[in-house]
Coordinates of C-alpha atoms and ligand atoms in Angstrom, one line a residue:
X44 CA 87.0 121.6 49.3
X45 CA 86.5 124.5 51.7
X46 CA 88.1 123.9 55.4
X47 CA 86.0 123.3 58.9
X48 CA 85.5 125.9 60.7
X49 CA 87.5 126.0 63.6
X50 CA 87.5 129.2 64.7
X51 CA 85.1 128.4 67.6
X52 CA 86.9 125.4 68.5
X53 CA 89.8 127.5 69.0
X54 CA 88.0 130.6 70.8
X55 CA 86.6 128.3 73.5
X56 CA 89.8 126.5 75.0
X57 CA 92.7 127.5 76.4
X58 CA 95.1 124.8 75.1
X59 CA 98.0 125.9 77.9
X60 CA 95.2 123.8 79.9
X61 CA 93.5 121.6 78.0
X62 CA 95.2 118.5 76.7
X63 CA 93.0 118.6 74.0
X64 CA 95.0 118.9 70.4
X65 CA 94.8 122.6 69.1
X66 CA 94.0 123.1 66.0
X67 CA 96.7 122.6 62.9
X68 CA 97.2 125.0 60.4
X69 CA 96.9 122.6 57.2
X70 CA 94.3 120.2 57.7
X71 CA 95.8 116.9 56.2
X72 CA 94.4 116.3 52.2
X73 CA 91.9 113.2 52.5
X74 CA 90.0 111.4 50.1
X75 CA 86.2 111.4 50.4
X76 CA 86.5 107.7 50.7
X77 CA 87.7 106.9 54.0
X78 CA 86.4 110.4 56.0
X79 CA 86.7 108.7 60.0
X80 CA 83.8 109.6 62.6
X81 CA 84.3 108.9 66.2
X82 CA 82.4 109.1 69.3
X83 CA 83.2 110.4 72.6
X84 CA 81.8 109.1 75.9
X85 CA 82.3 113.0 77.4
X86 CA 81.3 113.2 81.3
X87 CA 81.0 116.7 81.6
X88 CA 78.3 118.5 83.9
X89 CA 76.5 115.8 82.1
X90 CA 76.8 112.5 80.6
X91 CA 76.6 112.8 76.9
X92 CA 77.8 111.4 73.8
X93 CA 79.8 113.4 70.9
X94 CA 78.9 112.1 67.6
X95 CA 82.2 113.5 65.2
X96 CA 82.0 112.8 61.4
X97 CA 85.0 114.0 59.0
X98 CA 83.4 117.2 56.7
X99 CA 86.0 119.0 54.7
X100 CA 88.9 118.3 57.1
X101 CA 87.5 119.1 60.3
X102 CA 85.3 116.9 62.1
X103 CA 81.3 118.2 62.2
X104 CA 80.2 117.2 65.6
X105 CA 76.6 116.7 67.7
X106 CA 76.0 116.1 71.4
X107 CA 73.4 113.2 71.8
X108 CA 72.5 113.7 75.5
X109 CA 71.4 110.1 75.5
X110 CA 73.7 108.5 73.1
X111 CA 73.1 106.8 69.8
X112 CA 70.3 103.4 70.2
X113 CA 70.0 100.2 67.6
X114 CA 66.0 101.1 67.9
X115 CA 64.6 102.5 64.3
X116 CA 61.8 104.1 66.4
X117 CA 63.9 105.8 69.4
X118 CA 64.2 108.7 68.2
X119 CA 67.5 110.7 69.7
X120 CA 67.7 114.7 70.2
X121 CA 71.5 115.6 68.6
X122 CA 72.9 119.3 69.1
X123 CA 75.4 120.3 66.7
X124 CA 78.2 121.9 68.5
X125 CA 81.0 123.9 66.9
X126 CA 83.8 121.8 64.3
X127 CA 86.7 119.7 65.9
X128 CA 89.7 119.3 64.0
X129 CA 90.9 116.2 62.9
X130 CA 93.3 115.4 65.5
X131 CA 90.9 115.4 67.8
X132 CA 89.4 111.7 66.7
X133 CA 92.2 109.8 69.0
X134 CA 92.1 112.8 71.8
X135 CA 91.0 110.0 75.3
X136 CA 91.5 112.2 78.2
X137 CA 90.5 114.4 81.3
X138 CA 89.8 118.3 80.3
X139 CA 90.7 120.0 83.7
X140 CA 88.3 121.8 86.1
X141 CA 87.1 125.2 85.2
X142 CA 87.7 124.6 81.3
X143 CA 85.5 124.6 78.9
X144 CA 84.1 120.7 78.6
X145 CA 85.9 120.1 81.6
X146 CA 85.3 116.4 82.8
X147 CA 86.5 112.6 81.9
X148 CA 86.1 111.8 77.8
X149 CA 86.4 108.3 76.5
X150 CA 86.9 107.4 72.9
X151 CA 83.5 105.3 72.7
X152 CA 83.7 104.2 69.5
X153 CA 85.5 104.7 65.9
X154 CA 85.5 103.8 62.6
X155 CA 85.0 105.6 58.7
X156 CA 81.9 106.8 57.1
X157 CA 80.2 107.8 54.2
X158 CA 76.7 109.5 52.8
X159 CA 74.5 107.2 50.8
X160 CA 75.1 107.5 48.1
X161 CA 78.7 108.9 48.9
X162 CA 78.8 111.8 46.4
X163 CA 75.7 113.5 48.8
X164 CA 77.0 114.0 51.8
X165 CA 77.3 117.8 51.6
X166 CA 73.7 118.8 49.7
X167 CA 72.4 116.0 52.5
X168 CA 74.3 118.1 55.2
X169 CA 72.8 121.4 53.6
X170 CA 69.2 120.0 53.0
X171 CA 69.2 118.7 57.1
X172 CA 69.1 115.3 56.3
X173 CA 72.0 112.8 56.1
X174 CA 71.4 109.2 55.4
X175 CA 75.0 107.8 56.3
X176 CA 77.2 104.9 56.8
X177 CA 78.8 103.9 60.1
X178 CA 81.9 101.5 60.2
X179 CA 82.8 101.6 63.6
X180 CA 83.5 98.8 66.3
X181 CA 79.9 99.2 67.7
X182 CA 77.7 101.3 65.3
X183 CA 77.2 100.0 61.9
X184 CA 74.6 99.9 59.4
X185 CA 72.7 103.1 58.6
X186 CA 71.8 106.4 60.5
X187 CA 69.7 109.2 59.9
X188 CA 70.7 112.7 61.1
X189 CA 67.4 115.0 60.4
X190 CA 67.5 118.7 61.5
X191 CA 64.3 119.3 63.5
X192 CA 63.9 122.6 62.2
X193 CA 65.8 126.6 62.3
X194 CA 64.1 128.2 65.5
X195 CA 67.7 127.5 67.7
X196 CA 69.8 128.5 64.6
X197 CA 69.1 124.7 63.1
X198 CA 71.6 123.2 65.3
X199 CA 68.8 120.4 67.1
X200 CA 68.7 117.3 64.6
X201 CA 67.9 113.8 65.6
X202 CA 69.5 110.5 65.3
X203 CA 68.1 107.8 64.9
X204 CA 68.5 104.2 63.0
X205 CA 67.4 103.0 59.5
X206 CA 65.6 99.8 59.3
X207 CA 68.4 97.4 58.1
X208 CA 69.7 94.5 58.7
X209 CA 72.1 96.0 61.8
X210 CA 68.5 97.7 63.5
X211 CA 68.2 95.7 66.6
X212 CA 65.3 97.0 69.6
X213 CA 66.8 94.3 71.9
X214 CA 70.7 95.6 71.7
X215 CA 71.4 98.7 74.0
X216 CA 74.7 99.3 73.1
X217 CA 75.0 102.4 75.5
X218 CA 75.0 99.9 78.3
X219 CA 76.1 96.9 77.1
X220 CA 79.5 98.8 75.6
X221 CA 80.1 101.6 77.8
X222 CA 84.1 100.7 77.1
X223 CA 86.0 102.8 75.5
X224 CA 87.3 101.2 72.0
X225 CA 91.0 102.9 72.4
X226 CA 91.8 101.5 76.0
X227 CA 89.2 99.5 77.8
X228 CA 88.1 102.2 80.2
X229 CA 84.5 101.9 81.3
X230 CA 84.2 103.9 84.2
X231 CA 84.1 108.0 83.8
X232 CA 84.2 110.7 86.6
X233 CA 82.7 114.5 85.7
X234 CA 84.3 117.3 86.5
X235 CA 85.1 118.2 90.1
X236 CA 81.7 119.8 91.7
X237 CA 82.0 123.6 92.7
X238 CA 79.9 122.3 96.2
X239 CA 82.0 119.3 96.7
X240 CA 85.3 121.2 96.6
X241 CA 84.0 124.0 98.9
X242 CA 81.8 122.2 101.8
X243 CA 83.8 121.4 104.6
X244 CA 86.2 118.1 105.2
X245 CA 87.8 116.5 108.1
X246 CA 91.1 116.5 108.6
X247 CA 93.1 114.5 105.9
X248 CA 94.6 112.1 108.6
X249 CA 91.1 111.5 109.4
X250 CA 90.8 110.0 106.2
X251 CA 94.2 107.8 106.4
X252 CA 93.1 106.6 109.9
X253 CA 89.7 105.4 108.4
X254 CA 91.4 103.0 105.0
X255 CA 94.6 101.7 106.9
X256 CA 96.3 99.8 107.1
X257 CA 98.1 99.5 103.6
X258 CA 98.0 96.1 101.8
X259 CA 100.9 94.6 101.2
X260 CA 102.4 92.2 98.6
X261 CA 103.6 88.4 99.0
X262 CA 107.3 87.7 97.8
X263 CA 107.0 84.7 95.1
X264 CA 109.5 83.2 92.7
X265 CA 107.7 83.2 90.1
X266 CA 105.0 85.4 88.8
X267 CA 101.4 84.4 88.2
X268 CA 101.3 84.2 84.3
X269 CA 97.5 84.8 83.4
X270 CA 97.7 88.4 81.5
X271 CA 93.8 88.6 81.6
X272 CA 93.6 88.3 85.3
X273 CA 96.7 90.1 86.5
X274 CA 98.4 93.1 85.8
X275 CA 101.8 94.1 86.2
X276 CA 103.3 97.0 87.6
X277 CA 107.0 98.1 88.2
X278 CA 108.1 97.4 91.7
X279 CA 109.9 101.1 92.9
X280 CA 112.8 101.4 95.7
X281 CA 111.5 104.2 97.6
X282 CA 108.7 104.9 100.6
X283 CA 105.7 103.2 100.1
X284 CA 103.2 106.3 101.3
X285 CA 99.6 107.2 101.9
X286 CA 98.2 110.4 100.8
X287 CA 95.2 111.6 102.4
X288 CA 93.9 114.7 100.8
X289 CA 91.3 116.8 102.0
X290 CA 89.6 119.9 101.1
X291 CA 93.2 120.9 99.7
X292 CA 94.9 119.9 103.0
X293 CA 97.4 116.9 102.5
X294 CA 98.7 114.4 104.8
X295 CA 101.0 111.7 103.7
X296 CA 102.3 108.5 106.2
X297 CA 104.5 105.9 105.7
X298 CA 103.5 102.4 106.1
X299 CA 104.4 102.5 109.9
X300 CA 102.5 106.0 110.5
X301 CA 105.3 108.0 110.5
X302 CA 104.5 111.6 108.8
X303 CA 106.7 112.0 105.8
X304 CA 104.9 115.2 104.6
X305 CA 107.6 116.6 106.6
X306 CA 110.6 114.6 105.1
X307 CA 109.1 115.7 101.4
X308 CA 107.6 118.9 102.0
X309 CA 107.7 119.4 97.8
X310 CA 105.5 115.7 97.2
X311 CA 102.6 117.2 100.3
X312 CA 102.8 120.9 98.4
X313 CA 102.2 119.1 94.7
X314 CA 99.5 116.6 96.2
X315 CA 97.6 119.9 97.1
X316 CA 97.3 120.5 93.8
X317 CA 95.0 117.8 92.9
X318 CA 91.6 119.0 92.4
X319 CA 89.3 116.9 94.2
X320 CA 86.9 117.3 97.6
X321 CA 88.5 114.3 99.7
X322 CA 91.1 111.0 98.2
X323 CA 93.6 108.3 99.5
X324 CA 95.8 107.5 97.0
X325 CA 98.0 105.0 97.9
X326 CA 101.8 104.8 96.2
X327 CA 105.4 104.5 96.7
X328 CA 107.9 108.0 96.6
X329 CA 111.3 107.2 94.6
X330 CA 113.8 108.8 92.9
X331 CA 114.6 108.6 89.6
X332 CA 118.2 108.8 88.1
X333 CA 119.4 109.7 85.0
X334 CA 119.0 106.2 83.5
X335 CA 115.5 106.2 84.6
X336 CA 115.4 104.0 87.0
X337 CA 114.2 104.8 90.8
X338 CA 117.5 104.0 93.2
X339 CA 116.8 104.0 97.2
X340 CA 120.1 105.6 97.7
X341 CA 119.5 108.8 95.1
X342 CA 116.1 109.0 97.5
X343 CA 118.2 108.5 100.8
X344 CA 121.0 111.4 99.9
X345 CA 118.4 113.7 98.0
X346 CA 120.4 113.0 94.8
X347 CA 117.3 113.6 92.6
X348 CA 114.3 115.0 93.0
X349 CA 111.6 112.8 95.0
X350 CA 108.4 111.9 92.7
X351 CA 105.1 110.2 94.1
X352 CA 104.0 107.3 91.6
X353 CA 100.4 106.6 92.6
X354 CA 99.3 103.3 91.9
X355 CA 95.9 102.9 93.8
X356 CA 92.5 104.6 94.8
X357 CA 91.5 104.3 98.3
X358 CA 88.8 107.2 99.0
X359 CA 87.2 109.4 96.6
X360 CA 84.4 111.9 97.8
X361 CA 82.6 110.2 100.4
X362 CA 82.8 107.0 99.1
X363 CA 85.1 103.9 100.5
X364 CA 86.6 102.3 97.2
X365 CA 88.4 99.7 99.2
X366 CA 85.8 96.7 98.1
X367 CA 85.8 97.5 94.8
X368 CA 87.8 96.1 92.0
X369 CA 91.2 96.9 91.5
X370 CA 90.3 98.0 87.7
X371 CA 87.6 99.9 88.8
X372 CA 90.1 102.0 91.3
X373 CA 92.7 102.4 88.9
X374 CA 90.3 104.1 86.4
X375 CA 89.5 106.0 89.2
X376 CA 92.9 107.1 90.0
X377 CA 94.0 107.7 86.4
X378 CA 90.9 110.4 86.2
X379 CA 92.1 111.7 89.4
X380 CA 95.5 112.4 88.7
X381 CA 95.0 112.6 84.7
X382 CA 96.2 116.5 85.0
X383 CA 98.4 115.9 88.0
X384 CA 101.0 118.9 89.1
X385 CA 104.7 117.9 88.8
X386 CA 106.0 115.5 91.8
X387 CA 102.8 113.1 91.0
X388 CA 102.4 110.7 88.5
X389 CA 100.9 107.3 87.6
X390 CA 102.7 104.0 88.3
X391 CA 103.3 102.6 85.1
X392 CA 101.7 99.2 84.2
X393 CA 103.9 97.0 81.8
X394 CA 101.4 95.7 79.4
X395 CA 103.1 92.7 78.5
X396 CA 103.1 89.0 79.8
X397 CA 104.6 88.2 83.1
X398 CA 108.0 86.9 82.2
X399 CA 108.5 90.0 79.5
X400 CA 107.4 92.3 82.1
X401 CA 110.1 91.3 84.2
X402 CA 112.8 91.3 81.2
X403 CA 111.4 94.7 80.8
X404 CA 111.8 95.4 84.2
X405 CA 115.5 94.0 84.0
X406 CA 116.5 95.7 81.0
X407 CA 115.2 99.1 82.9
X408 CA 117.4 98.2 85.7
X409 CA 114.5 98.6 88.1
X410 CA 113.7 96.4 91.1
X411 CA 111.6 94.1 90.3
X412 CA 107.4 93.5 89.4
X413 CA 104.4 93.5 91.4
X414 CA 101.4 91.5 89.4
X415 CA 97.9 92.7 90.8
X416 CA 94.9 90.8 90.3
X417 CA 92.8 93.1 88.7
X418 CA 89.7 91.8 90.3
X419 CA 90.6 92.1 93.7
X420 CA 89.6 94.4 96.6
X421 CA 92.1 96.3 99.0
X422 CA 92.5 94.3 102.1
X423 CA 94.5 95.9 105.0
X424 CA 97.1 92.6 105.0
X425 CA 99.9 91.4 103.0
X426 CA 97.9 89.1 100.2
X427 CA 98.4 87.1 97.5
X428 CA 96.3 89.1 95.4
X429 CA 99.0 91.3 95.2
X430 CA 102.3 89.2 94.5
X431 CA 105.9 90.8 94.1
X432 CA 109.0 89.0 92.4
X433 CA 112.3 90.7 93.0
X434 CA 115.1 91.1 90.9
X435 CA 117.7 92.3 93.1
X436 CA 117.8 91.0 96.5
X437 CA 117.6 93.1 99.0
X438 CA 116.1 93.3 103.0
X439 CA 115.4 95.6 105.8
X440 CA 117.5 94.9 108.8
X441 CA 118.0 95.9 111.7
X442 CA 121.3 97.9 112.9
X443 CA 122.4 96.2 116.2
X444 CA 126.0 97.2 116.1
X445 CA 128.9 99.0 114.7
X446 CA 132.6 98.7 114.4
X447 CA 135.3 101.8 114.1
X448 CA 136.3 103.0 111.3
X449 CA 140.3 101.5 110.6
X450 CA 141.4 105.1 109.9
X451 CA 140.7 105.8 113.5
X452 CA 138.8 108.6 112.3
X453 CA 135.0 109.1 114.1
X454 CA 133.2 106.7 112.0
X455 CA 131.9 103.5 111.1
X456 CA 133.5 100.9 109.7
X457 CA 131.1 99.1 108.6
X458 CA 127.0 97.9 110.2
X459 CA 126.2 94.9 112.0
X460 CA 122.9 93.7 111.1
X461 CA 120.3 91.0 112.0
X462 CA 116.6 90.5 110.9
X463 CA 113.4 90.2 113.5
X464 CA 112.5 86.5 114.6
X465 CA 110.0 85.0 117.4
X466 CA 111.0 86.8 120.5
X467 CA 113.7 88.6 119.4
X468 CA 116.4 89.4 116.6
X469 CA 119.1 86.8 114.6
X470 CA 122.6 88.4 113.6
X471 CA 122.8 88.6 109.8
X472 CA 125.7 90.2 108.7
X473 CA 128.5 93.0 108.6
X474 CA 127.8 95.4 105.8
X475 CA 130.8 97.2 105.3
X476 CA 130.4 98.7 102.1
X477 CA 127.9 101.1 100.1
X478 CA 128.4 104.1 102.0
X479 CA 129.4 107.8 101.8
X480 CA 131.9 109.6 103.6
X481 CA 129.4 111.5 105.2
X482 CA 127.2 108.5 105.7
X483 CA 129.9 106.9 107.9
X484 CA 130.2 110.0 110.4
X485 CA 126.4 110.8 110.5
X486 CA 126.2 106.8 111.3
X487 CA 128.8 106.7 113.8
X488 CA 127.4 110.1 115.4
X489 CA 123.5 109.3 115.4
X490 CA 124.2 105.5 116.7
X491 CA 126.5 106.3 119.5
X492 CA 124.2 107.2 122.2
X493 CA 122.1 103.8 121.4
X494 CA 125.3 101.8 122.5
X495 CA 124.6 98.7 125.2
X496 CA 127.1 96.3 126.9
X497 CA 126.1 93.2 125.6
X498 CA 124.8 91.9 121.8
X499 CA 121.2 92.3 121.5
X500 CA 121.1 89.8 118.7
X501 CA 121.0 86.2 118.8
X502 CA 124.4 84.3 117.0
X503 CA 126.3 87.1 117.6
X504 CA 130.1 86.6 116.8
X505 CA 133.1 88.2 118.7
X506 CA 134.4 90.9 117.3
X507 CA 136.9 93.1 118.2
X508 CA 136.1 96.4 118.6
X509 CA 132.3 96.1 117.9
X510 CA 130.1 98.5 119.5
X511 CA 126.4 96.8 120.5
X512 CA 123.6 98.7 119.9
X513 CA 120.1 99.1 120.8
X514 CA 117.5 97.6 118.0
X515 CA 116.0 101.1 116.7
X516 CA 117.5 101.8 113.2
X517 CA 116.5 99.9 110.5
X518 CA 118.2 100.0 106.9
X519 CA 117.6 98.9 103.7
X520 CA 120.7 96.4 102.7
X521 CA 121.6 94.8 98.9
X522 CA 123.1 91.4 99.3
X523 CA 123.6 88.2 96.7
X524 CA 122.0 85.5 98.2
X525 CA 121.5 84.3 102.4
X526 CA 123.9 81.5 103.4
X527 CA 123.4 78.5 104.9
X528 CA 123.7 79.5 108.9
X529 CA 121.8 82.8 107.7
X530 CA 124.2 85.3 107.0
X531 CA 123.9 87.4 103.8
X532 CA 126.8 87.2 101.7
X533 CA 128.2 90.6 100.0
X534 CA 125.7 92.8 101.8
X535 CA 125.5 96.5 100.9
X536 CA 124.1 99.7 102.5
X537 CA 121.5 100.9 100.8
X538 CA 120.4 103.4 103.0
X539 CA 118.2 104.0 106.7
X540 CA 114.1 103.5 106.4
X541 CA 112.7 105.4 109.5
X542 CA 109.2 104.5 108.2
X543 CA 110.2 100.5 109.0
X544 CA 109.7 98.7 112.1
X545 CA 112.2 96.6 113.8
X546 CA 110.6 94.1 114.7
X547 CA 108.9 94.2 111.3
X548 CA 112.4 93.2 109.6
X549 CA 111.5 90.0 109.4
X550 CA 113.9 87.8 106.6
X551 CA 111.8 88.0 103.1
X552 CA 111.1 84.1 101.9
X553 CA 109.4 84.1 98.4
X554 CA 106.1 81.9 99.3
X555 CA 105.3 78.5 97.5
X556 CA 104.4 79.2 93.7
X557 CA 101.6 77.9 92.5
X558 CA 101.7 75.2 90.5
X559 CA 100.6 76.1 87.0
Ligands
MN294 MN1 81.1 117.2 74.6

């Protein structure tokens, strides 16, 4: 058999860019038998749909502006385009701005194919007319693909459906499947518009000020177990931050307002990179050490590079996504950030069932899981739509004292703590361990001039030596479990959070779990 030709397919994409598959030298032998076809949803300047069958190891394609239709007598146009290669059937993806097809492309549907009879398909081809067979997951039955005529170089045909027994007028599968048959996808986005990215846009904090505040998540025990309802994510130790970005201008907050574009100058330069006219992506910025799992403390002493996992869709372009469904917004977001620079990625989703997403999580060594009910709107409270089960225990608190190093040196010795209660704040611990040489002089340096007579925490006990403190500085503190009078029992520092409230450090409780 004679090869495709995919010299076009090659001379139109740069595949530095593209993440579409670039052609391979030696198409794969096949047998006539099973030759695949797919179709791709493709939302480029326009809508359309890429019918793709396998023709001598290369796949012959046609864009049906309107899409294929179970309706023997609706007749759709089809433009052949230039050959894809093989690879190219499982290719679901986002071909960046200012490339050639440039937009989202959904795998719509898949399956094999064959002429009828089989031995015809390339006389068929040659004569512009093929009868053929679809086995896919929506088309079936028979199709015919007639060329209309040789005025524009014979590349307009039509498709349209044999009378058979799949020939239905009352099924439009267009709308009734616009899913894609690889991942679920429905919604697509096209390419980026030239006037969109260049009319003017407010200020990105604008933006931020008009979706906050950030929702939050409710600490439960056990997770809610319905895999078709919820979805779980990976809980990451880090900044929970807001990105607003508009007309390349980026501004990113922490939860408490406080502008850490200034803290993570390389996370505000990557976000500029995203091509789109105005967004808020909401997410969390960790750091991620060499056993792949984000620590707080690599973040805290800029022990590995800071990364912005975005894990939801706020704003896009005008539009307030906030009532819309969480799937819908994540769709959204994965478009948005499909070609992402460096410093930004997605927030993975374990696709498993609650209690193997958290062995998963376990095995990974990372923090916990937050399950998401993929239904659910972004509400600017803490919710149980969103619900987060930890595996290590850990607690903001609120630094309220100090003691002296023992080595007399000028340095702590070790934190005293206490969490935010009606009216005031409860003593909660000494933390003595979990820190750096360097942490225990910066600590003892910055915290001196915030030094009072008198505790400033309720329960405080004597100690000697003990320096009270002001309740400004909050830090993040691992412990194994709270004892009876409310002390935590073998706390460690984890690090400061200077996007956390005092009075905010509040003691975590896991709510009630439902009763299933
Ligand atoms: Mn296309």
């Amino acid at each position: 058999m004679a090869g495709g030709d995919l010299g076009a397919y090659g001379r139109k994409r740069r595949f530095g860019r593209t993440p579409e598959p670039a052609p391979l030298r030696e198409a794969p032998a096949r047998t006539a038998a099973e030759r695949r076809f797919v179709v791709h949803k493709h939302h480029a300047r326009r809508l359309h749909y890429d019918l793709r069958l396998e023709f001598d190891g290369a796949l012959a394609s046609w864009a049906v502006p309107k899409g294929p239709s179970y309706d023997p007598a609706v007749k759709r146009l089809a433009v052949q385009t230039e050959d894809h290669p093989l690879e190219y059937a499982s290719f679901e993806g986002r071909i960046p701005e200012g490339e050639y097809g440039g937009g989202d492309s959904l795998v719509w549907d898949r399956g094999s194919w064959s002429a009828v009879p089989p031995e015809e398909a390339d006389r068929q081809r040659e004569r512009g007319h093929l009868l053929v067979e679809l086995h896919g997951e929506k088309l079936h039955g028979r199709w015919h693909l007639v060329r209309t005529g040789r005025g524009d170089g014979g590349r307009s045909w039509l498709l349209f459906k044999a009378k058979d027994e799949a020939a239905d007028p009352a099924f439009d599968v267009v709308a009734e499947r616009p899913e894609s048959v690889l991942t679920g996808r429905r919604l697509t986005r096209g390419p980026e518009r030239r006037a969109v990215l260049r009319a003017s846009h407010p200020a990105p904090r604008r933006l931020l000020e008009r979706v906050w505040p950030p929702m939050l998540a409710t600490l439960v025990e056990r997770l809610p177990g319905d895999a078709s309802r919820w979805q779980y994510e990976l809980k990451l130790d880090g900044f929970r931050a807001l990105a607003g970005l508009s007309g390349g201008r980026v501004a990113l907050w922490s939860r408490n307002g406080l502008d850490l574009a200034e803290r993570f100058p390389g996370i505000a330069r990557a976000l500029e990179g995203v091509v789109v006219g105005e967004a808020v992506v909401d997410g969390e910025i960790a750091a991620i050490g060499r056993d792949g799992a984000p620590r707080f403390e690599l973040l805290q002493r800029g022990e590995a590079p800071p990364v912005f996992f975005a894990f939801d869709l706020l704003w896009l372009d005008g539009e307030d996504l906030r009532r819309r469904p969480l799937r819908e917004r994540r769709e959204l977001l994965e478009s948005l950030l499909a070609n992402a620079p460096e410093g930004v990625r997605l927030c993975e989703i374990v696709g498993a069932p609650a209690e193997r997403a958290l062995e998963i999580a376990r095995d990974e060594g990372q923090e916990g899981i937050v399950a998401k009910d993929r239904a659910s709107p972004y509400v600017g409270t803490r919710s149980t739509a969103w619900q987060k089960r930890k595996l290590v225990r850990s607690q903001e608190a609120v630094v309220v004292g100090m003691t002296p190093s023992a080595s007399g040196r000028a340095e702590i010795g070790a934190l005293l703590v206490a969490v935010a209660e009606e009216g005031g704040f409860r003593y909660a611990g000494k933390v003595g361990t979990g820190f750096s040489e360097q942490e225990r002089r910066a600590l003892w340096e910055g915290l001196l001039p915030a030094v009072v007579d008198s505790p400033t925490a309720r329960d405080a006990p004597r100690l000697r030596g003990a320096r009270w403190l002001l309740p400004a500085a909050v830090c993040e503190v691992r412990f194994a479990e709270w004892t009876r009078d409310g002390r935590m029992r073998h706390p460690s520092f984890l690090g400061l959070r200077p996007d956390e409230a005092p009075e905010e450090c509040v003691r975590e409780r896991p709510a009630a779990g439902e009763a299933r």
